[in-house]
Structure formats: structure tokens, C-alpha cells
XYZ file of C-alpha atoms in Angstrom:
363
model
C 110.798 142.095 197.042
C 111.941 145.280 195.345
C 111.476 148.633 197.023
C 111.512 151.924 195.184
C 114.094 154.366 196.398
C 112.536 157.102 198.509
C 112.752 160.543 196.953
C 111.542 162.565 199.926
C 113.758 163.950 202.642
C 113.172 164.302 206.337
C 111.827 167.664 207.376
C 114.497 170.032 208.681
C 114.517 170.432 212.437
C 112.733 173.637 213.398
C 115.688 174.707 215.545
C 117.831 174.898 212.404
C 115.399 177.295 210.751
C 113.903 179.504 213.459
C 116.177 181.808 215.426
C 115.525 183.190 218.912
C 117.637 186.297 218.311
C 116.716 187.393 214.764
C 113.627 189.001 213.285
C 111.980 186.373 211.090
C 108.679 186.037 209.242
C 107.110 182.579 209.372
C 104.028 180.998 207.826
C 102.534 178.601 210.397
C 99.646 176.195 210.030
C 98.034 173.502 212.155
C 95.446 170.947 211.060
C 92.746 169.132 212.999
C 93.477 165.414 213.330
C 89.975 164.010 213.760
C 87.259 163.543 211.160
C 85.198 166.214 212.890
C 85.759 169.651 211.429
C 87.575 172.377 213.285
C 84.766 174.796 212.455
C 81.780 175.170 210.175
C 79.102 172.506 209.673
C 80.402 169.094 210.739
C 79.323 166.564 208.050
C 79.704 163.644 210.489
C 77.786 164.898 213.527
C 75.718 167.600 211.839
C 76.706 170.167 214.480
C 77.414 173.772 213.593
C 80.921 174.625 214.836
C 81.180 178.019 213.184
C 81.817 179.691 216.546
C 85.246 178.068 216.691
C 86.487 180.472 214.035
C 85.920 183.250 216.536
C 87.705 181.223 219.197
C 90.882 181.130 217.125
C 90.598 184.734 215.994
C 90.111 185.978 219.560
C 92.963 183.832 220.842
C 95.323 185.183 218.169
C 94.293 188.745 219.003
C 94.816 188.114 222.728
C 98.311 186.713 222.201
C 99.222 189.534 219.794
C 98.900 191.951 222.707
C 101.191 189.915 224.984
C 103.912 188.408 222.788
C 106.713 190.257 221.033
C 105.361 188.886 217.772
C 103.611 190.737 214.947
C 100.620 189.014 213.320
C 100.638 189.951 209.639
C 97.580 187.968 208.561
C 95.605 184.840 209.361
C 92.841 182.580 208.063
C 90.666 179.888 209.642
C 89.247 177.179 207.375
C 87.196 174.063 207.985
C 89.944 171.876 209.435
C 93.008 174.097 209.911
C 94.233 177.604 210.521
C 97.036 179.634 208.958
C 98.895 182.606 210.385
C 101.819 184.772 209.243
C 103.983 185.727 212.228
C 106.994 188.022 212.567
C 109.128 187.443 215.654
C 110.363 190.618 217.364
C 113.143 189.809 219.856
C 114.232 193.452 219.523
C 110.903 194.547 221.024
C 111.167 192.017 223.859
C 114.621 193.330 224.748
C 113.128 196.771 225.417
C 110.704 195.466 228.040
C 111.572 195.912 231.690
C 111.687 192.841 233.913
C 108.405 193.770 235.600
C 106.660 194.027 232.240
C 107.963 190.615 231.194
C 106.619 189.160 234.450
C 103.187 190.755 234.037
C 102.855 189.580 230.432
C 103.739 186.023 231.420
C 101.269 186.138 234.309
C 98.535 187.129 231.872
C 99.408 184.065 229.787
C 99.750 181.574 232.630
C 98.094 182.966 235.774
C 98.356 180.887 238.928
C 95.007 182.256 240.099
C 91.900 183.300 238.210
C 88.786 185.290 238.976
C 85.307 183.781 238.932
C 84.950 185.018 235.368
C 88.049 183.067 234.350
C 90.325 186.080 233.866
C 93.805 186.333 235.337
C 93.670 187.459 238.965
C 95.789 190.336 240.209
C 99.308 188.978 240.867
C 100.771 189.335 244.345
C 104.160 190.928 244.880
C 105.730 187.522 245.536
C 104.243 186.159 242.294
C 105.967 188.882 240.307
C 109.260 188.409 242.143
C 109.310 184.738 241.166
C 108.684 185.618 237.515
C 111.206 188.462 237.507
C 113.857 185.956 238.574
C 113.073 184.055 235.352
C 112.815 187.146 233.155
C 115.716 186.188 230.866
C 114.090 182.856 230.026
C 110.583 184.304 229.738
C 111.770 187.148 227.505
C 112.958 184.604 224.930
C 109.704 182.679 225.153
C 107.628 185.813 224.623
C 109.334 186.386 221.253
C 109.253 182.718 220.221
C 107.046 181.601 217.328
C 106.944 178.092 218.802
C 105.613 179.343 222.138
C 103.065 181.557 220.364
C 101.712 178.601 218.390
C 101.736 176.447 221.513
C 99.599 179.005 223.332
C 97.122 178.993 220.440
C 96.910 175.264 219.800
C 96.785 173.994 223.384
C 93.951 176.285 224.445
C 91.837 175.623 221.344
C 92.370 171.867 221.773
C 91.171 171.999 225.399
C 88.102 174.031 224.497
C 87.219 171.775 221.558
C 87.725 168.563 223.556
C 85.519 169.910 226.337
C 82.831 170.803 223.815
C 83.109 167.393 222.110
C 83.173 165.652 225.513
C 86.229 163.629 224.617
C 89.960 163.460 225.263
C 93.034 162.853 223.149
C 94.832 164.666 220.385
C 92.966 167.412 218.584
C 95.740 168.509 216.192
C 97.753 166.338 213.807
C 100.898 167.191 215.705
C 103.174 170.160 216.086
C 102.475 173.017 213.717
C 104.147 173.184 210.302
C 106.199 176.260 209.511
C 107.873 177.814 206.494
C 110.351 180.644 206.826
C 109.576 183.555 204.487
C 113.038 184.846 203.794
C 112.418 187.746 201.403
C 109.785 190.338 200.500
C 108.339 188.237 197.691
C 107.809 185.325 200.055
C 106.173 187.520 202.715
C 103.736 189.114 200.293
C 103.039 185.760 198.645
C 102.435 184.157 202.025
C 99.961 186.845 203.030
C 98.046 186.535 199.751
C 98.032 182.734 200.005
C 96.669 182.851 203.561
C 94.002 185.466 202.788
C 92.823 183.505 199.732
C 92.976 180.112 201.436
C 89.481 180.478 202.865
C 88.049 180.887 199.343
C 88.935 177.263 198.571
C 86.705 175.910 201.335
C 83.746 178.285 201.122
C 81.133 179.028 198.497
C 81.990 182.706 198.326
C 84.282 184.056 195.614
C 84.732 187.505 197.163
C 87.728 188.293 199.368
C 85.691 190.555 201.640
C 83.153 187.782 202.282
C 85.660 185.046 203.097
C 85.085 184.225 206.779
C 87.724 184.921 209.407
C 90.697 186.309 207.478
C 93.038 189.198 208.109
C 92.076 190.858 204.829
C 88.373 190.763 205.683
C 88.978 192.478 209.031
C 91.031 195.204 207.369
C 88.342 195.746 204.733
C 85.665 195.957 207.436
C 87.613 198.750 209.116
C 88.081 200.466 205.751
C 84.323 200.320 205.107
C 83.736 202.046 208.457
C 85.865 205.054 207.450
C 83.735 208.101 206.488
C 83.709 208.638 202.702
C 85.038 212.206 202.968
C 88.314 211.046 204.575
C 91.302 211.106 202.231
C 93.105 207.898 201.359
C 96.189 208.515 203.508
C 94.096 209.238 206.590
C 91.925 206.200 205.862
C 95.007 203.953 205.883
C 95.983 205.311 209.294
C 92.468 204.747 210.656
C 92.478 201.157 209.390
C 95.860 200.555 211.068
C 94.236 201.352 214.413
C 90.767 200.034 213.534
C 88.404 198.262 215.883
C 88.509 194.973 213.964
C 92.064 194.789 212.607
C 93.937 197.017 215.050
C 95.694 193.964 216.498
C 97.190 193.103 213.086
C 100.324 194.764 211.733
C 99.621 197.928 209.707
C 99.582 197.395 205.962
C 101.306 200.614 204.890
C 104.524 202.249 206.090
C 106.523 205.418 205.545
C 104.636 208.665 205.065
C 101.177 207.138 205.487
C 101.905 205.954 209.006
C 104.321 208.693 209.967
C 103.000 208.582 213.533
C 103.700 204.879 213.800
C 107.042 203.758 215.181
C 108.800 200.660 213.955
C 109.532 199.251 217.382
C 106.956 199.993 220.064
C 103.209 199.719 219.629
C 101.150 202.847 220.170
C 98.585 200.711 222.016
C 98.385 197.375 223.779
C 96.795 195.378 220.966
C 99.974 194.380 219.117
C 103.697 194.050 219.720
C 104.764 196.849 217.398
C 103.550 199.173 214.661
C 106.007 197.998 212.025
C 104.098 197.428 208.791
C 103.836 194.135 206.939
C 104.099 195.409 203.341
C 104.677 198.782 201.762
C 101.351 198.576 199.944
C 98.124 200.415 200.462
C 95.164 198.282 201.469
C 93.454 199.119 198.164
C 96.465 197.900 196.163
C 96.739 194.774 198.293
C 93.064 194.016 197.752
C 93.451 194.444 193.987
C 96.421 192.081 193.988
C 94.464 189.502 196.005
C 91.402 189.720 193.743
C 93.482 189.481 190.560
C 95.418 186.522 191.956
C 92.197 184.745 192.932
C 90.717 185.328 189.475
C 93.829 183.921 187.792
C 93.910 180.865 190.054
C 90.251 180.136 189.332
C 90.992 180.427 185.604
C 93.807 177.902 185.667
C 96.705 179.271 187.659
C 100.021 180.277 186.121
C 98.944 179.022 182.694
C 95.981 181.413 182.597
C 97.392 184.842 183.385
C 94.581 187.310 182.860
C 95.126 190.302 180.625
C 95.592 193.765 182.042
C 96.957 192.970 185.509
C 96.214 195.635 188.128
C 98.436 198.653 188.551
C 100.058 197.188 191.657
C 101.467 194.255 189.646
C 103.110 196.623 187.197
C 104.205 198.965 189.971
C 106.017 196.162 191.798
C 107.646 195.076 188.531
C 106.291 191.637 189.269
C 106.407 188.838 186.729
C 102.781 187.595 186.630
C 103.665 184.002 185.752
C 106.315 183.766 188.455
C 103.929 185.257 190.986
C 101.152 182.782 190.197
C 103.625 179.897 190.291
C 104.573 180.984 193.793
C 100.945 181.117 194.950
C 99.958 177.809 193.331
C 102.893 175.969 194.921
C 102.845 177.699 198.278
C 100.827 174.995 200.023
C 103.311 172.355 198.857
C 106.181 174.349 200.278
C 104.838 173.828 203.761
C 106.009 170.215 203.645
C 108.892 170.346 201.173
C 112.423 169.643 202.362
C 115.554 171.590 201.576
C 119.040 170.036 201.356
C 121.463 171.358 203.926
C 123.528 172.911 201.145
C 120.656 175.253 200.285
C 120.268 176.643 203.809
C 121.613 180.152 204.127
C 123.803 181.549 206.875
C 120.867 181.862 209.289
C 119.654 178.339 208.588
C 116.820 179.627 206.437
C 115.763 177.885 203.217
C 115.015 180.122 200.265
C 111.608 178.936 199.022
C 110.961 181.627 196.404
C 114.209 181.958 194.512
C 112.328 181.971 191.195
C 111.015 185.486 191.700
C 113.343 186.886 194.345
C 114.638 190.263 193.310
C 111.596 191.070 191.198
C 110.379 193.644 193.701
C 111.488 197.263 193.591
C 110.527 197.916 197.233
C 111.929 196.785 200.551
C 110.737 197.035 204.111
C 111.510 200.511 205.442
C 114.124 200.727 208.137
C 112.746 200.609 211.654
C 112.804 203.927 213.419
C 114.652 204.112 216.744
C 112.382 203.965 219.822
């Protein structure tokens, strides 16, 4: 019997890609393993599981306030969720040992109140955790531990609701390192538009449970007489999206430091892209319209100002978006891994951007 030669490669070990000591941006996704949907209307049982979207959103927001990890954007679809994470070991290094212990206690309390919240830790509890502060500090800036704390809790809640046991997710989460600005922006757009593929809506502001929708909800709550720069600052600390990384940097968020968060809702106030929310929305809407019209072979005329301002090649950009989902499972030969062990998934349009992340300001 003849066998065809396999053309796929084994997936690179996550330890070779993700670093515990470097700032990295990662696209992570996890998919439900069973026929039953993660959320929405279950076609098998007929149950409405829409509330599970809020479960995942609230869990992500809770962890964003405890981990040294920035959440750039997220989306929850019928059978999976996506999230763009930026590890911040530099932020974790600034925490005192007591703060590390308290954050870990909030994640894994040994005692809880009747309401299910973490009970007040005793002095001995904190001493035990302080003795492990070096280990816990690394975990609190680890993308793997962040995803573990999301997936395990959601799986327990869903299994309890379904009155069953066993695996809820396909396996460990899939991750793709976003190694340049083009990849980060493309990843955010891909995640924010992902929900449009599984819902009837064609509007980015109506797509359920996405980072872009939360930001637009906060923007809609800004009084109309507020100027654009002030509106961006209000959105960055908004009620809905205040746990997400700010969209704009530099002069717009001059009060926002690059290292420490001004509140307790996120790890830091370092922005995710040097774009205004209006420009980002225009880019997302134009990208969605092009994809619906046929992808990279149907570039619409008159791209928005932001596309021209970024000196972005429209065809290369749409190729990136249309192939982004495939890059989650593609393999990279060892010879293509850079010094940090990071594959370069967007070499076709790297260097097309005229902007870079602004330098982080000292504490």
C-alpha cells in the first residue's frame, strides 16, 4: 500500500515561542470540543446559552486586573473565543512581594465567603505566598497561566450547567506570536471581525461580545460637545472597555503611563495601537466590506484615510486578514524562527507601516 508523503509539520513547542522574560503579543484561541455550542442557541438541545458570552467577558476582565498582562481585544463566538494578550513581565517586576501574594490569593483563595468571593487572607496565608513570590511573579505575567485561568473556570461552570463531566475544550489553547506592528493590528482586526462570521449582523458595533463593541459603547456615552482628544481619553477609562488597553497613545493619553495602570482594572496603560478609535473603526469596517466582497481580489475603491495614512498596501493587508485563521495552526521551520524563538507570520507586509509603538515612559 502506498502512502502519500506528509506535508505538514508538527506544531512548534510553545516554550520555544513564548518567553517569560520578554514583552510579547500573542493571539490565543480555544475551541469547545463537544457538539453543544459554547454560547448562543444550541441547535442540538435547543437551549439558549447566550449568557456564557458574558461569563467569558467577565472572566477576562477579572483576570486583566490581576495579571501583568494587557488585553488588547477579544471576541466570543458560538464555539470558541479569541483574545489578543500582551505579556508584561516588566510590570510584574515592579510589584512588591506582598502585592504578588495578594494577587495570587485573589486568583486561588484557600477560603471563600458565602457569596463565593475570596475571603480575607490571614497573615500566615500571605507569608506562605510571599515565600513563593519569585515563582508566582512569573506565573502572573505568563500567557499560559492566564489562558489556564480562563479555560478551567469556564469549563467547570459549563459542565455544572450541562450536568456532565469530561473535557469541555479541544485541548490546550492555540497561540500565534504577533511579532511586529502589522501582525498586532491585523490580529486585533481579525478578532474583532471574527464574530461577524457567526452572526447575522454585518455591523461591527452590533457584533456581540467583542473588544471593539465595548469601546464603541463607551464612545457613544461621551457627550457630543467633548472634543475628539478628550473623548479618546474618556473611552480609555470607560465603564465598559476600561479593562482593555487604551487604543491611542502619545499626546492623546498624555496622563497615561506606559508601565503602571492608573486604576485596578488592567495591568498597565500602554496602548495597543497608535490609532484613534474612529480610524480603527473605519479600518475594521472597510476590511469587513472587502472580505464580504471577495477578499484580497476585491479591494474596494477609495480606501479610508487610515489606510493611506499608514501607507498600507490594501492587497497585502487583506491577504493577511484572510489567512490569519490558517496561521493559528501553521508550522514554521526552525530556520525561520528569530533570535527570540518567534516565527514571523506576516513578512509579506512587514515594514509597510510608518508608525511604531511609542516608547514606554519610566514609572
